[in-house]
Coordinates of C-alpha atoms and ligand atoms in Angstrom, one line a residue:
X1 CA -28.3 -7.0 -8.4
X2 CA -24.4 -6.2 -8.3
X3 CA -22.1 -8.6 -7.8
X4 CA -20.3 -8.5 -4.6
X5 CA -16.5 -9.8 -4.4
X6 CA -14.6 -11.0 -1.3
X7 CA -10.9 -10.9 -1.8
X8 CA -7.6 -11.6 0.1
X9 CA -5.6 -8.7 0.7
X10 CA -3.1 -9.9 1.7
X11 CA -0.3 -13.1 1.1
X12 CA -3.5 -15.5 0.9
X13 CA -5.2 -18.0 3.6
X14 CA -7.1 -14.7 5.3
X15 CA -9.7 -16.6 5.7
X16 CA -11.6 -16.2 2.8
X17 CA -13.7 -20.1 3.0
X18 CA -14.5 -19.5 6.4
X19 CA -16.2 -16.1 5.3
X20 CA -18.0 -17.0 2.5
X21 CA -19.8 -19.9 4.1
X22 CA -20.7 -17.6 6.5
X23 CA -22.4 -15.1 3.8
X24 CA -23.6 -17.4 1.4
X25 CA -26.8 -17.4 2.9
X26 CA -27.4 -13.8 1.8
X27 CA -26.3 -15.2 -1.8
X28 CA -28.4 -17.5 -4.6
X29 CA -24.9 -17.7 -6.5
X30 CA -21.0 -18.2 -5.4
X31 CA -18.6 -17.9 -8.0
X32 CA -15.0 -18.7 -8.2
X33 CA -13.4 -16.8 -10.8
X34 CA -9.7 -17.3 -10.8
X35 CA -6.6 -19.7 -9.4
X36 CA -7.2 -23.1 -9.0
X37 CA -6.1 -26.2 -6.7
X38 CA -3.6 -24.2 -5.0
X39 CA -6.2 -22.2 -3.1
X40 CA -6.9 -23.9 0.2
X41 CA -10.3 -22.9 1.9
X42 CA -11.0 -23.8 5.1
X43 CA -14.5 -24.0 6.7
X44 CA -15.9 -25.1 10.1
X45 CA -19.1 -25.7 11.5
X46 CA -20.9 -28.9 13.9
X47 CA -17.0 -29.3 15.0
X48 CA -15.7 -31.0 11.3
X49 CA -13.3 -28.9 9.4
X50 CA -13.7 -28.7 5.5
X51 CA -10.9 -27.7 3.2
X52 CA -12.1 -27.0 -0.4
X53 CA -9.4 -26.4 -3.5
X54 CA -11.5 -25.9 -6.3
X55 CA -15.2 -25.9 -5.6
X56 CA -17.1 -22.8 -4.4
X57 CA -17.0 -22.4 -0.6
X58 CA -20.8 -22.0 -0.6
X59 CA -21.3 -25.7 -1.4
X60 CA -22.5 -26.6 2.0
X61 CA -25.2 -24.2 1.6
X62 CA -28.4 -25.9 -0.1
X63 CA -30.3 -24.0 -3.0
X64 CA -27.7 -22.4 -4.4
X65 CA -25.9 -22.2 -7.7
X66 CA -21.9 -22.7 -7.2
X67 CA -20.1 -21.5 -10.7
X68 CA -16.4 -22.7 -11.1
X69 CA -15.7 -19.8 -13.9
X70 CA -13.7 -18.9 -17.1
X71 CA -11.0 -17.3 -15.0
X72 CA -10.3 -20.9 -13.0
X73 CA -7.8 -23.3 -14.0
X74 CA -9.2 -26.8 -13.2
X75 CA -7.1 -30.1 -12.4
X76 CA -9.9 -32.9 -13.2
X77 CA -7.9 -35.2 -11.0
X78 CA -8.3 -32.5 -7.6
X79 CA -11.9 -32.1 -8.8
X80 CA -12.8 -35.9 -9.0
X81 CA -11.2 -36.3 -5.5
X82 CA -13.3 -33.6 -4.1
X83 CA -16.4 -34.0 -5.8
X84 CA -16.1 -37.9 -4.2
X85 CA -15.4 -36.6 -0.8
X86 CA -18.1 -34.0 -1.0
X87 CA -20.7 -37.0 -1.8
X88 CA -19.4 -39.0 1.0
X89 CA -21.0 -35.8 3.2
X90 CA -23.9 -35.8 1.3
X91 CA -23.2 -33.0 -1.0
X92 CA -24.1 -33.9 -4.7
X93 CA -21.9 -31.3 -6.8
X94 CA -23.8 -32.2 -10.1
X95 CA -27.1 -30.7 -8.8
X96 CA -25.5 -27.1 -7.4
X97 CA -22.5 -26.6 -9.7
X98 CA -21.7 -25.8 -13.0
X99 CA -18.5 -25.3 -14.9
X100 CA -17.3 -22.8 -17.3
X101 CA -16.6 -24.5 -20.7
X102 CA -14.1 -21.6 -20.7
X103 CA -12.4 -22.9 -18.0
X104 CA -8.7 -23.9 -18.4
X105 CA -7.6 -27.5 -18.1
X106 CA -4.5 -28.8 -15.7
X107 CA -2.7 -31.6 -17.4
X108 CA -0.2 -33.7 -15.9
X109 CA 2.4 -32.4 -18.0
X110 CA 1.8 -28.9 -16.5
X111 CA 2.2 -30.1 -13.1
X112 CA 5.5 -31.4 -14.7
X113 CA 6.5 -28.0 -15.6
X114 CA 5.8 -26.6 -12.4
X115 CA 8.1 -28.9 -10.9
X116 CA 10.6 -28.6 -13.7
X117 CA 10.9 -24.7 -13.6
X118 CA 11.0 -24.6 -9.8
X119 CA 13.8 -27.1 -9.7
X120 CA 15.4 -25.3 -12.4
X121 CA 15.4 -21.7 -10.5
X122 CA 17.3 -23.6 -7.5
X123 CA 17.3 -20.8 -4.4
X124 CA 15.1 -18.0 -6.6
X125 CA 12.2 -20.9 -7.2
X126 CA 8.9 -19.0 -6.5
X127 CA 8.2 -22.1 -3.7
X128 CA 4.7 -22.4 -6.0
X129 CA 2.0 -25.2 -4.9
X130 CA 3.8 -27.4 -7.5
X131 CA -0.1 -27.7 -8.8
X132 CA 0.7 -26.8 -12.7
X133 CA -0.9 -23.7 -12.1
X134 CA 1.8 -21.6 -13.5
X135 CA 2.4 -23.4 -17.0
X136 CA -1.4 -23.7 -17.6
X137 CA -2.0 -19.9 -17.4
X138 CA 1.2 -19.6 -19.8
X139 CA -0.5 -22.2 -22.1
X140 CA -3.5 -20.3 -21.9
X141 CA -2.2 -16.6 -22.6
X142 CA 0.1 -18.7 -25.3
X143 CA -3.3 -19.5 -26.9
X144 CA -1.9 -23.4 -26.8
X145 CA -4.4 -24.6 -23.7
X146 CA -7.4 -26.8 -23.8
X147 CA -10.6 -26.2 -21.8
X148 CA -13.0 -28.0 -20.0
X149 CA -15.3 -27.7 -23.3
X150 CA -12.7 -29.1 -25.6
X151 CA -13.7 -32.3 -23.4
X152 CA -17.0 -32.3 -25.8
X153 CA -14.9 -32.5 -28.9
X154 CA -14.3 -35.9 -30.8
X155 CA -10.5 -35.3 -31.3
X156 CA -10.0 -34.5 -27.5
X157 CA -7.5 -37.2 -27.2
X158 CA -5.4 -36.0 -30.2
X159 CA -5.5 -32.2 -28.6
X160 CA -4.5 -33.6 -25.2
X161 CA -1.4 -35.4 -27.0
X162 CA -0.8 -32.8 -29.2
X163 CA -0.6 -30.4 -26.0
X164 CA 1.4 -33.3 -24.3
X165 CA 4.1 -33.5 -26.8
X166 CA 4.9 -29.5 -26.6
X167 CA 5.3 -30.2 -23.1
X168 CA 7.7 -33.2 -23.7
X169 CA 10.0 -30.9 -26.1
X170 CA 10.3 -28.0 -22.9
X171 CA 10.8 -30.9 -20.6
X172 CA 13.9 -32.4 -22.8
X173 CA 15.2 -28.7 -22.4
X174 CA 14.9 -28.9 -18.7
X175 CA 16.4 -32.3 -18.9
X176 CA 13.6 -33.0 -16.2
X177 CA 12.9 -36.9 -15.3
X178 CA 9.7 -37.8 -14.9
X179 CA 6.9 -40.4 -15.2
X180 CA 3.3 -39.3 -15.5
X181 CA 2.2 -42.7 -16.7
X182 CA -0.4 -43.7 -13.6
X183 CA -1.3 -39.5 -13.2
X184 CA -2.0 -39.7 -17.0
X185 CA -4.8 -42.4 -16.5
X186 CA -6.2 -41.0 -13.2
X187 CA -6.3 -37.2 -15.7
X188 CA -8.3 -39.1 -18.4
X189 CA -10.9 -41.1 -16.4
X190 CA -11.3 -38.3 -14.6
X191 CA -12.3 -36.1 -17.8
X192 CA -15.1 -39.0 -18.0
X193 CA -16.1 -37.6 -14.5
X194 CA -15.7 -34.4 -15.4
X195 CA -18.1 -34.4 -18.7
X196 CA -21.2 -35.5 -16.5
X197 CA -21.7 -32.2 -14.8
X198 CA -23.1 -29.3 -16.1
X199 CA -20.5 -27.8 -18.5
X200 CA -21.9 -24.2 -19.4
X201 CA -20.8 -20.8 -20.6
X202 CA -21.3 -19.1 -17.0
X203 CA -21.1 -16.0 -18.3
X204 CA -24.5 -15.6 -19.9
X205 CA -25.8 -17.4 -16.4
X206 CA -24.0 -14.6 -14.5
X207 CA -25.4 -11.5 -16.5
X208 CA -29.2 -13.7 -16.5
X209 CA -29.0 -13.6 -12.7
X210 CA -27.7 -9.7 -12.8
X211 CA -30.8 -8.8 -14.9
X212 CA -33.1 -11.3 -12.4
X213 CA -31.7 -9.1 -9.7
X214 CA -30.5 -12.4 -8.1
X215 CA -27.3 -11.7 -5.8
X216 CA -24.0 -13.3 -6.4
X217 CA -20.6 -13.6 -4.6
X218 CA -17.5 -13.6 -6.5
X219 CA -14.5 -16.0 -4.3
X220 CA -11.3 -14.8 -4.8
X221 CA -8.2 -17.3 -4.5
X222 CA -4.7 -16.1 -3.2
X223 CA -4.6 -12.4 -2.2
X224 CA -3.8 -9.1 -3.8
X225 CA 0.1 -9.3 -2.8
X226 CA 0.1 -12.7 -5.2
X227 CA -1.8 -10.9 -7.9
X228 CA 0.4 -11.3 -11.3
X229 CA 0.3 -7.3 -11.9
X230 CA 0.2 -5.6 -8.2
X231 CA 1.8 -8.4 -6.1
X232 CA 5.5 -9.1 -5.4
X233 CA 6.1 -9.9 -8.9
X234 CA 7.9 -12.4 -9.5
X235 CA 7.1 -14.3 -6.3
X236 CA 3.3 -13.7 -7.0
X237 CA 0.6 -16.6 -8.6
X238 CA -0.4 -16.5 -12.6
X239 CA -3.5 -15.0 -12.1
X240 CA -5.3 -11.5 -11.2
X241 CA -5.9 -12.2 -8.0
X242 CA -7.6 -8.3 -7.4
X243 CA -11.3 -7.2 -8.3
X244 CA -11.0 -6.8 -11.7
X245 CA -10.1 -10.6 -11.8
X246 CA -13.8 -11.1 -11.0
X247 CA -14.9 -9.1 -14.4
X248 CA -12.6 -11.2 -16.4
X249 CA -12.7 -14.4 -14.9
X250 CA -16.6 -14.2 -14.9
X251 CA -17.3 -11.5 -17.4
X252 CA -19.1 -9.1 -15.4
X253 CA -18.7 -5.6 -16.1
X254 CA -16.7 -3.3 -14.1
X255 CA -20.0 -1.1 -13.5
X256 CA -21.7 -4.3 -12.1
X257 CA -19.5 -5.1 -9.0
X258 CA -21.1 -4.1 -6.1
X259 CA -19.5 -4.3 -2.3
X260 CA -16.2 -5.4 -2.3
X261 CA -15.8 -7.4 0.5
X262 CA -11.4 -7.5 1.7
X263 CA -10.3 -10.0 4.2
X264 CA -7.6 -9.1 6.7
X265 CA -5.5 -11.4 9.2
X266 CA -4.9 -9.3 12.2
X267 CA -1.3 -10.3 11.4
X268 CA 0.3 -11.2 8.1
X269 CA 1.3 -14.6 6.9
X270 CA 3.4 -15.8 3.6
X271 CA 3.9 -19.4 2.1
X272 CA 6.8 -20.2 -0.2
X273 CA 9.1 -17.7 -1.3
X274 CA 9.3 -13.8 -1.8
X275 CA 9.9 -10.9 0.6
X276 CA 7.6 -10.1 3.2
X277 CA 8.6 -6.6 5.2
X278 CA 7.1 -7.2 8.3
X279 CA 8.0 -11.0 8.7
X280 CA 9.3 -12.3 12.4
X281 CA 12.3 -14.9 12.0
X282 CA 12.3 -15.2 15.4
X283 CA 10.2 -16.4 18.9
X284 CA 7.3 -14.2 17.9
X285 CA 6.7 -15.1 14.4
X286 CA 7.1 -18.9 16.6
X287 CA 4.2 -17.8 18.7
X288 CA 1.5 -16.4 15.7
X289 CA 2.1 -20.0 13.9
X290 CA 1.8 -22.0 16.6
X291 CA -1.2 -20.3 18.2
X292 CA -3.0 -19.1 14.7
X293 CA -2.1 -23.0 13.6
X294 CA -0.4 -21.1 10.4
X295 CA 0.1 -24.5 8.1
X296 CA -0.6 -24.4 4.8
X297 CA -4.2 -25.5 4.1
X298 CA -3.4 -27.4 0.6
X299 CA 0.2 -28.4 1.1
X300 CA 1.0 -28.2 5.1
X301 CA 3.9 -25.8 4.6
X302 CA 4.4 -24.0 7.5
X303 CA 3.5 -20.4 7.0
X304 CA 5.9 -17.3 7.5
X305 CA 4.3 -15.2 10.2
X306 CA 4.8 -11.8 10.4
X307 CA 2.7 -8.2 11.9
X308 CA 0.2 -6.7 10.3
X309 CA 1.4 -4.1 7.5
X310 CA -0.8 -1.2 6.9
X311 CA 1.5 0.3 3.8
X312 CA 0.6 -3.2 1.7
X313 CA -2.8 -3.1 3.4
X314 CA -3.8 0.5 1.9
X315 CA -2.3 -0.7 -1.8
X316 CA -4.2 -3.6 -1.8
X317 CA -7.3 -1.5 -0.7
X318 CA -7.1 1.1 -3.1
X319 CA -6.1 -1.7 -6.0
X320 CA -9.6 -3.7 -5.1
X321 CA -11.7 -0.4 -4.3
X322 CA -12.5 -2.5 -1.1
X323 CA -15.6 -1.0 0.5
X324 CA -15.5 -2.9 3.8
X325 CA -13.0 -5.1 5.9
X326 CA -14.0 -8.5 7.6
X327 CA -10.8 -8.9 10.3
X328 CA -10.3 -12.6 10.8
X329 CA -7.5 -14.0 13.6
X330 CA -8.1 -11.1 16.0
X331 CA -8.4 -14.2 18.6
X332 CA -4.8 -15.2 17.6
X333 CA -3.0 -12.1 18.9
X334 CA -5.0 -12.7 22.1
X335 CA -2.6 -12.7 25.7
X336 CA 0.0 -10.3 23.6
X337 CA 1.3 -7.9 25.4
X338 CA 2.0 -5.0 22.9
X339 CA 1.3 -5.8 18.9
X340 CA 3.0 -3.8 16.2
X341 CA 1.8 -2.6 13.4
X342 CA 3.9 -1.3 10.3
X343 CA 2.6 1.9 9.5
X344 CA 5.7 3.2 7.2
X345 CA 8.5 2.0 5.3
X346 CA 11.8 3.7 6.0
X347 CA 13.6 3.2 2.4
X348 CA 16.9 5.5 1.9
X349 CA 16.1 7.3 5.2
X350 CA 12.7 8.7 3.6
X351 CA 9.8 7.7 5.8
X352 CA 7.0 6.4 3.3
X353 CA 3.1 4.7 3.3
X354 CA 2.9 4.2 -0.4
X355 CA 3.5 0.4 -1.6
X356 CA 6.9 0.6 -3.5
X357 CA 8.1 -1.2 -6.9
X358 CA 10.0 -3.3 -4.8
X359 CA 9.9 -4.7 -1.5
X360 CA 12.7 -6.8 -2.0
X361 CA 15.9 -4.9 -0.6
X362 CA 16.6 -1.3 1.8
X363 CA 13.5 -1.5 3.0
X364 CA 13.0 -0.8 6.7
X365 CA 9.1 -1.2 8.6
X366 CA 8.5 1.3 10.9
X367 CA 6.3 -0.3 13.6
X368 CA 3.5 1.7 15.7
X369 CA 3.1 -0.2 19.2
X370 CA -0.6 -0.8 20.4
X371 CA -1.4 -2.5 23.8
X372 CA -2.8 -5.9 23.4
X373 CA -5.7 -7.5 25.5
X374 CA -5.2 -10.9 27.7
X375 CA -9.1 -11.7 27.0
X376 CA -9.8 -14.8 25.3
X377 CA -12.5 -13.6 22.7
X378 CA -13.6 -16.7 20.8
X379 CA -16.9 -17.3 22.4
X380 CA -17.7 -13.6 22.3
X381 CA -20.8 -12.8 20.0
X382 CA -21.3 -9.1 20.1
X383 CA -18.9 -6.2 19.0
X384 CA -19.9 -4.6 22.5
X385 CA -18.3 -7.5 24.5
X386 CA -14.9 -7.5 22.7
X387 CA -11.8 -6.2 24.9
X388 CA -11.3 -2.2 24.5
X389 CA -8.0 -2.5 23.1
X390 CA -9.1 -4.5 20.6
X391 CA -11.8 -2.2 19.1
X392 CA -9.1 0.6 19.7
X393 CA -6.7 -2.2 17.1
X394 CA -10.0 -2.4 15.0
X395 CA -10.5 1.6 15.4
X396 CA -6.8 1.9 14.2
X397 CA -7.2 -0.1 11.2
X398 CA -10.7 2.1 10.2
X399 CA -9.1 5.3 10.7
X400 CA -5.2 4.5 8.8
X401 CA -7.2 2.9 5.9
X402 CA -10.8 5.2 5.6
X403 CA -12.4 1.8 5.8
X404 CA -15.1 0.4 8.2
X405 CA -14.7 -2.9 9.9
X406 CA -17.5 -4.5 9.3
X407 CA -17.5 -8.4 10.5
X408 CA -15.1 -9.3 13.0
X409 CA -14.3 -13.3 13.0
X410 CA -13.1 -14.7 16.3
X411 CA -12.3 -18.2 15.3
X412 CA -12.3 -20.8 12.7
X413 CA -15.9 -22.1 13.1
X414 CA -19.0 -20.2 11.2
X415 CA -20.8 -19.4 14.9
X416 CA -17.9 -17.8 16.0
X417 CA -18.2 -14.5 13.7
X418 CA -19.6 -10.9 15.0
X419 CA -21.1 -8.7 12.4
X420 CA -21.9 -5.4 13.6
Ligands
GDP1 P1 -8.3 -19.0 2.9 O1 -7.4 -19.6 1.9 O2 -8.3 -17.5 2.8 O3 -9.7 -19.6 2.8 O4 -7.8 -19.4 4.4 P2 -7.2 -20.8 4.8 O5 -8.4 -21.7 5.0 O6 -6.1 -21.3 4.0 O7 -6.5 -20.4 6.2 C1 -7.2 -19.8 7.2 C2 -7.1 -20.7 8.5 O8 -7.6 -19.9 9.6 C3 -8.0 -21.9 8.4 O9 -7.4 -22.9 9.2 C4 -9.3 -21.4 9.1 O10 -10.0 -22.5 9.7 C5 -8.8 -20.5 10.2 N1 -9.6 -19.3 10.5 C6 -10.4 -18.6 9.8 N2 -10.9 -17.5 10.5 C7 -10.3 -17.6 11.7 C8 -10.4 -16.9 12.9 O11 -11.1 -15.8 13.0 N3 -9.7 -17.3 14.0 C9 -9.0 -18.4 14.0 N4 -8.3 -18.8 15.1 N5 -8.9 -19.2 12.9 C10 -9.5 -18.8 11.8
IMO2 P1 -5.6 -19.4 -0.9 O1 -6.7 -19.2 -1.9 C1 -1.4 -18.8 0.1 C2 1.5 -19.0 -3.2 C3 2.5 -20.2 -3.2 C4 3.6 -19.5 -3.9 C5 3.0 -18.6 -5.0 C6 2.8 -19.2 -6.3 O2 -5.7 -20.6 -0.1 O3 -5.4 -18.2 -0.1 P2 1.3 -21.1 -7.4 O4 1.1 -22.5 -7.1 O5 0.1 -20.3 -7.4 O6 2.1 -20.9 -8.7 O7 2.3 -20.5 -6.3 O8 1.7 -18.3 -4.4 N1 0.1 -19.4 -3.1 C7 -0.7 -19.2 -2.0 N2 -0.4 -18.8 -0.8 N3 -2.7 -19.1 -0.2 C8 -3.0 -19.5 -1.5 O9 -4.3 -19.7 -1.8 C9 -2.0 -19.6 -2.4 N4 -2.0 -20.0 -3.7 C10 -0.7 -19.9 -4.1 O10 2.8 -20.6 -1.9 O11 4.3 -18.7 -3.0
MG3 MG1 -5.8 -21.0 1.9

């Protein structure tokens, strides 16, 4: 079989966790393939909330295989932690997940960086998950990283310090403080963790299960407007975030992906830094994070809420070749009155709908204005029984973007999802 990739399409925290633990049971495989601990996925169901940073959101789901792939960058300290939690809840990671040997290693020093360079940019700082994630995907395009199968190797150690000590010469040069003397013995037992599980080269388990015909799901982390090419460069993340991240970051060929699943927030939402067209500084953009509970899922930041913008929305589509949309937070923009929905940019007095080089400066939204619906719609379970001006939102989206709608998810928790 193909393999099928859900995405975010837009700033990240669409709702991809929830999602994929509602479709992994159609799935025998679920496959991260790029970021790493600064992805937050939240899943619900029998009223606990789960967040996961690194491990597959299908981990809940017995009999199946989760990969953490090539394209990940892995802190063993954030995987120890959540492999440990996951145990306490009966989950037993080293029976359903294996690792890409190709996978790139987060060291403490990287997390260092992170912090360093931020600091360093002052008021242009990308506002980044301070999780290293930056400075490990520079290591690794420098060709200076280490992977999770260097862990094998009997000079590890003298890698890891070798590694360490570049880092020490770019710190002096930041003239960054720091002390990663208790983080640097939490990193190493936790390689000793780490070297118990399965440690494979995924790739040849990937293309094995393509030939089986066995079905896979490819997780994206992040969302298309952080990818490092297509997003709001240079307030993006250090990975491809788009489709093609999944044939890198798993090696799968292009001409195996099948459906490409793109989640949507019926609005828009932003953490950390960057510009963001259609973003409400004001009682509004108050009212989406307070009733969509917009807090960052992996550092509690409270997100930036804006209205949904269909010029990003139709780049990120075309950039993914998304072949159906699963709306999640439709339940969020319940009891509004009238909900905007940028549909243009106005940039020099030209009215426009394609995605521009920059969205940083003289760029104006141009709102349509569609009636909202005072129905509260999180116990509905059929498309039927949603309000009409919400299918006419959901119409709106299908006919501006040539896409179908095709799950609509009405709350946080895995019942409360319509497929139609
Ligand atoms: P992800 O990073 O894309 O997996 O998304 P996050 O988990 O960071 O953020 C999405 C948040 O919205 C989480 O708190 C989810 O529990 C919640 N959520 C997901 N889908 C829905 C939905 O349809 N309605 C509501 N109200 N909350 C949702
Ligand atoms: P999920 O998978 C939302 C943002 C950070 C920052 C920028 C760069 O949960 O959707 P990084 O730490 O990657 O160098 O930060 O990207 N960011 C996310 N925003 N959801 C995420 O992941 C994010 N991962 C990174 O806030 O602006
Ligand atoms: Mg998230």
């Amino acid at each position: 079989m193909k393999v099928d990739v859900l995405l975010g399409l837009q700033w990240g925290d669409e709702g991809k966790g929830k999602v994929v633990d509602v479709l992994t049971p159609k799935y025998d495989i679920i496959a991260r393939f790029q970021g790493g601990p600064n992805a937050g996925h939240s899943l619900e169901f029998n009223n606990i909330k789960h967040v996961l940073h690194l491990i597959p959101s299908g981990v809940f789901h017995e009999n199946k295989l989760n990969i953490i792939g090539n394209g990940v960058v892995l802190d063993p300290i954030v995987f120890v932690k959540e492999y440990n939690e996951l145990i306490k809840l009966g989950v037993d990671l080293k029976k359903n997940l294996v690792i890409s040997k190709k996978t790139h290693l987060i060291l403490p020093t990287h997390r260092t960086l992170d912090a360093a360079s931020e600091a360093a940019k002052g008021a242009t700082k990308i506002g980044s998950t301070l999780r290293g994630i930056g400075p490990t995907y520079m290591d690794k395009t420098g060709r200076n990283g280490l992977r999770v199968g260097d862990t094998l190797l009997p000079d590890f150690k003298e890698r890891y310090n070798s590694l360490k000590a570049k880092h020490a010469e770019i710190l002096k040069q930041y003239n960054f403080e720091y002390n990663i003397d208790e983080q640097e013995k939490e990193w190493l037992a936790s390689i000793e963790v780490l070297k118990q599980f399965k440690l494979v080269d995924s790739e040849h388990i990937v293309n094995n299960a393509i030939k089986k015909n066995q079905t896979i799901l490819a997780e994206g982390a992040q969302g298309t407007l952080l990818d490092i090419d297509f997003g709001s460069y240079p307030y993006v993340t250090s990975s491809n975030t788009i489709c093609a991240g999944a044939c890198t970051g798993l090696g799968v060929a292009p001409r195996s992906i099948g459906e490409v699943f793109g989640i949507v927030k019926a609005y828009c939402t932003r953490v950390g830094s960057g510009p963001f067209p259609t973003e409400q500084i004001n009682a509004q953009g108050e009212e989406l994070r307070k009733k969509g509970c917009e807090y960052g899922a992996t550092t509690g930041r409270p997100r930036r809420c804006g209205w949904l913008d269909l010029v990003a929305l139709k780049y990120s589509i075309a950039i993914n070749g998304v072949t159906q949309i699963i709306l999640t937070k439709s339940d969020v923009l319940s009891g509004m009155a009238k909900i905007p929905v940028c549909t243009h940019y106005k940039i020099d007095g030209q009215l426009t709908d394609e995605f521009p080089y920059s969205i940083e400066n003289g760029l104006e939204p141009v709102y349509a204005e569609l009636d909202g619906w005072n129905e509260d719609i999180t116990t509905c379970k059929t498309y039927d029984s949603l309000p009409v001006n919400l299918k006419k939102y959901i119409q709106f989206i299908e006919k501006e973007t040539g896409v179908p709608v095709s799950i609509v998810s009405v709350g946080p928790n895995r019942e409360q999802t319509i497929v139609r």
